[in-house]
């Protein structure tokens, strides 16, 4: 989604801003722009549709000198991707970049047009800059004008504003969209994600909901939602935990698939004893809170929702606790009853997913016993606003299609299952067995990754296809859902997933020789049932591709391709069977020649509703 970078320095800032945008590219966007204040010529802007490299070319042809500036990558919500809709938006000497959505933009536009403002774009964002300009005319103070303007805004924003009449400062504000201040020596920066500023600093102050900040080269000041001056903690980032380069791999996605054994090892570190899960890892209050939990409600979007669906089978099957799962964009607008002593679990890679965050905030007004976030980003809004959190330790995930974030979320959810199950149906021997499976997990993933060459060969069968069907049963159904989502996201092949038992209730009508059917078949209690479902496909001339346990007794035959997967314990099977599906979608996307790391129309951290 959109990215913001800003700088107030005593040196040229355009290269810093450009590098910041490059570091945010992985989030997905459609255009980019920059405004810089030059002491000689005032405020000037460059914009480009497409990649940041196009903006870089525009800047090379026509540089933007100056020591104060803002820049943006836009993922359009209001108005198509175009140069005139790209940010920054201008009003007189004021320039502004914005992440989020202004819901009352139509009413504001009408009001501002009545005041004589002419709009240059179709965006909701442009209303903000004219509003600030309007108040600035009355008080000649940018900070005061921003404070005044945000009281008129309905919706979500992270914004940054500069004014050529006050060239040595930048004002920024957040509500519903993250912003961080990067602290330098004699220079300060702002960004929507600290990753954008790692080349200039490792010290960050995270703004909180409703905060407004004034940032100058030598200092910054923050006011909270009640307009009281506040001090926000300065955090030092651990450099070793970060990596944002592809190394030997052709794509970030492939690198991230191959990182899974090591990031899962890291996600388990300090959380597993030899026989027990160390629940203290969930926080000092965890034991006290979890012992009273009688129900679990999971809320998430996309891949994280699939992780939640897997966890439902674990939390009900191993812990013996009722568990519901719902996509956040539905949950937040539905009337429902909160059951007694329910733990609300949110799952989000970025911790800034707008719908999930809104669901958490809604839950805080209802009668939930406690909230717990499963998240990959320290200091994200979701983490800061939850009672408990469980970090996934996947490291930065750059590929838009989630891989290592998903499997580390599953690891966190197994730990949570045990932590809750202990107070319910899970006995010591069962916990010990789960801990043993988790200790074995990283090596088993490495073994599964060695199937890569076979999967690459298999992918040829998909290159000309337009549709695919993914089947699983029980806990493998959400694994099939995630497999279908991966294929859709990066190869643009239409893929659907079904619990295999549902086949004859409709989707079987689609099966013919043009419809590849992919099935995940561990050697579990549903294997024989799954085999019957697959017979139904074969009998109708369907082409089957089955990832099966070595001992599952499948034999290759015309129309039936088998890849043997290592035999694994039931609890970790969803993680193991996810790996071949990730590799399959990757290789199919390569054959299709798509943009694997930044698929069209998608964004990494979905910070708009
Ligand atoms: N609504 C603004 C910004 C969109 C955004 O934040 N995307 O992630 C626009 O459409 O320009």
PDB file of N, CA and C and ligand atoms in Angstrom, residues 1-2 72 74-79 85 87 89 98-102 123-125 607-608, ligand 1:
ATOM      1  N   UNK A   1       0.843  -1.203   0.000  1.00  0.00           N
ATOM      2  CA  UNK A   1       0.000   0.000   0.000  1.00  0.00           C
ATOM      3  C   UNK A   1       0.876   1.250   0.000  1.00  0.00           C
ATOM      4  N   UNK A   2       0.253   2.388   0.081  1.00  0.00           N
ATOM      5  CA  UNK A   2       0.985   3.646  -0.021  1.00  0.00           C
ATOM      6  C   UNK A   2       2.137   3.708   0.961  1.00  0.00           C
ATOM      7  N   UNK A  72       6.211   9.895  -1.789  1.00  0.00           N
ATOM      8  CA  UNK A  72       5.061   9.002  -1.621  1.00  0.00           C
ATOM      9  C   UNK A  72       5.024   7.950  -2.714  1.00  0.00           C
ATOM     10  N   UNK A  74       1.951   5.669  -4.218  1.00  0.00           N
ATOM     11  CA  UNK A  74       0.482   5.661  -4.099  1.00  0.00           C
ATOM     12  C   UNK A  74      -0.096   4.343  -4.591  1.00  0.00           C
ATOM     13  N   UNK A  75      -1.048   3.835  -3.875  1.00  0.00           N
ATOM     14  CA  UNK A  75      -1.867   2.700  -4.314  1.00  0.00           C
ATOM     15  C   UNK A  75      -3.285   3.248  -4.344  1.00  0.00           C
ATOM     16  N   UNK A  76      -3.775   3.526  -5.551  1.00  0.00           N
ATOM     17  CA  UNK A  76      -4.996   4.329  -5.715  1.00  0.00           C
ATOM     18  C   UNK A  76      -6.203   3.755  -5.006  1.00  0.00           C
ATOM     19  N   UNK A  77      -6.902   4.593  -4.270  1.00  0.00           N
ATOM     20  CA  UNK A  77      -8.242   4.214  -3.781  1.00  0.00           C
ATOM     21  C   UNK A  77      -9.289   5.135  -4.398  1.00  0.00           C
ATOM     22  N   UNK A  78      -8.969   6.424  -4.586  1.00  0.00           N
ATOM     23  CA  UNK A  78      -9.931   7.390  -5.129  1.00  0.00           C
ATOM     24  C   UNK A  78      -9.301   8.073  -6.341  1.00  0.00           C
ATOM     25  N   UNK A  79      -9.759   7.691  -7.516  1.00  0.00           N
ATOM     26  CA  UNK A  79      -9.154   8.250  -8.737  1.00  0.00           C
ATOM     27  C   UNK A  79      -8.113   7.279  -9.253  1.00  0.00           C
ATOM     28  N   UNK A  85      -3.108  12.309 -10.237  1.00  0.00           N
ATOM     29  CA  UNK A  85      -3.617  11.800  -8.952  1.00  0.00           C
ATOM     30  C   UNK A  85      -2.501  11.387  -8.000  1.00  0.00           C
ATOM     31  N   UNK A  87       0.588  11.588  -5.462  1.00  0.00           N
ATOM     32  CA  UNK A  87       0.922  12.554  -4.420  1.00  0.00           C
ATOM     33  C   UNK A  87       2.367  12.996  -4.647  1.00  0.00           C
ATOM     34  N   UNK A  89       0.117  16.309  -3.199  1.00  0.00           N
ATOM     35  CA  UNK A  89      -0.869  17.257  -3.710  1.00  0.00           C
ATOM     36  C   UNK A  89      -0.538  18.639  -3.148  1.00  0.00           C
ATOM     37  N   UNK A  98      -0.364  11.548   1.681  1.00  0.00           N
ATOM     38  CA  UNK A  98      -1.386  10.959   2.558  1.00  0.00           C
ATOM     39  C   UNK A  98      -1.524   9.468   2.298  1.00  0.00           C
ATOM     40  N   UNK A  99      -1.581   8.693   3.358  1.00  0.00           N
ATOM     41  CA  UNK A  99      -1.997   7.291   3.281  1.00  0.00           C
ATOM     42  C   UNK A  99      -3.348   7.187   3.953  1.00  0.00           C
ATOM     43  N   UNK A 100      -4.270   6.450   3.346  1.00  0.00           N
ATOM     44  CA  UNK A 100      -5.571   6.239   3.975  1.00  0.00           C
ATOM     45  C   UNK A 100      -6.696   6.729   3.094  1.00  0.00           C
ATOM     46  N   UNK A 101      -7.848   6.903   3.693  1.00  0.00           N
ATOM     47  CA  UNK A 101      -9.047   7.300   2.949  1.00  0.00           C
ATOM     48  C   UNK A 101      -9.797   8.359   3.744  1.00  0.00           C
ATOM     49  N   UNK A 102     -10.151   9.461   3.078  1.00  0.00           N
ATOM     50  CA  UNK A 102     -10.971  10.487   3.729  1.00  0.00           C
ATOM     51  C   UNK A 102     -12.427  10.224   3.339  1.00  0.00           C
ATOM     52  N   UNK A 123      -8.587  12.783  -6.331  1.00  0.00           N
ATOM     53  CA  UNK A 123      -8.360  12.073  -5.063  1.00  0.00           C
ATOM     54  C   UNK A 123      -9.127  12.681  -3.894  1.00  0.00           C
ATOM     55  N   UNK A 124      -9.335  11.841  -2.889  1.00  0.00           N
ATOM     56  CA  UNK A 124      -9.859  12.302  -1.602  1.00  0.00           C
ATOM     57  C   UNK A 124      -8.784  13.150  -0.900  1.00  0.00           C
ATOM     58  N   UNK A 125      -7.529  12.795  -1.141  1.00  0.00           N
ATOM     59  CA  UNK A 125      -6.383  13.430  -0.466  1.00  0.00           C
ATOM     60  C   UNK A 125      -6.328  14.941  -0.705  1.00  0.00           C
ATOM     61  N   UNK A 607      -3.319  -1.241   4.344  1.00  0.00           N
ATOM     62  CA  UNK A 607      -3.631  -0.254   5.365  1.00  0.00           C
ATOM     63  C   UNK A 607      -4.867   0.572   5.036  1.00  0.00           C
ATOM     64  N   UNK A 608      -5.579   0.192   3.967  1.00  0.00           N
ATOM     65  CA  UNK A 608      -6.881   0.830   3.741  1.00  0.00           C
ATOM     66  C   UNK A 608      -7.961  -0.232   3.832  1.00  0.00           C
TER      67      UNK A 608
HETATM   68  N1  LIG B   1      -6.852   7.758  -0.841  1.00  0.00           N
HETATM   69  C1  LIG B   1      -5.569   8.146  -1.330  1.00  0.00           C
HETATM   70  C2  LIG B   1      -4.446   7.351  -0.690  1.00  0.00           C
HETATM   71  C3  LIG B   1      -4.643   5.880  -0.900  1.00  0.00           C
HETATM   72  C4  LIG B   1      -3.807   4.969   0.007  1.00  0.00           C
HETATM   73  O1  LIG B   1      -3.502   5.244   1.163  1.00  0.00           O
HETATM   74  N2  LIG B   1      -3.442   3.759  -0.474  1.00  0.00           N
HETATM   75  O2  LIG B   1      -2.725   2.833   0.301  1.00  0.00           O
HETATM   76  C5  LIG B   1      -5.503   8.069  -2.850  1.00  0.00           C
HETATM   77  O3  LIG B   1      -6.303   7.360  -3.485  1.00  0.00           O
HETATM   78  O4  LIG B   1      -4.643   8.718  -3.408  1.00  0.00           O
END
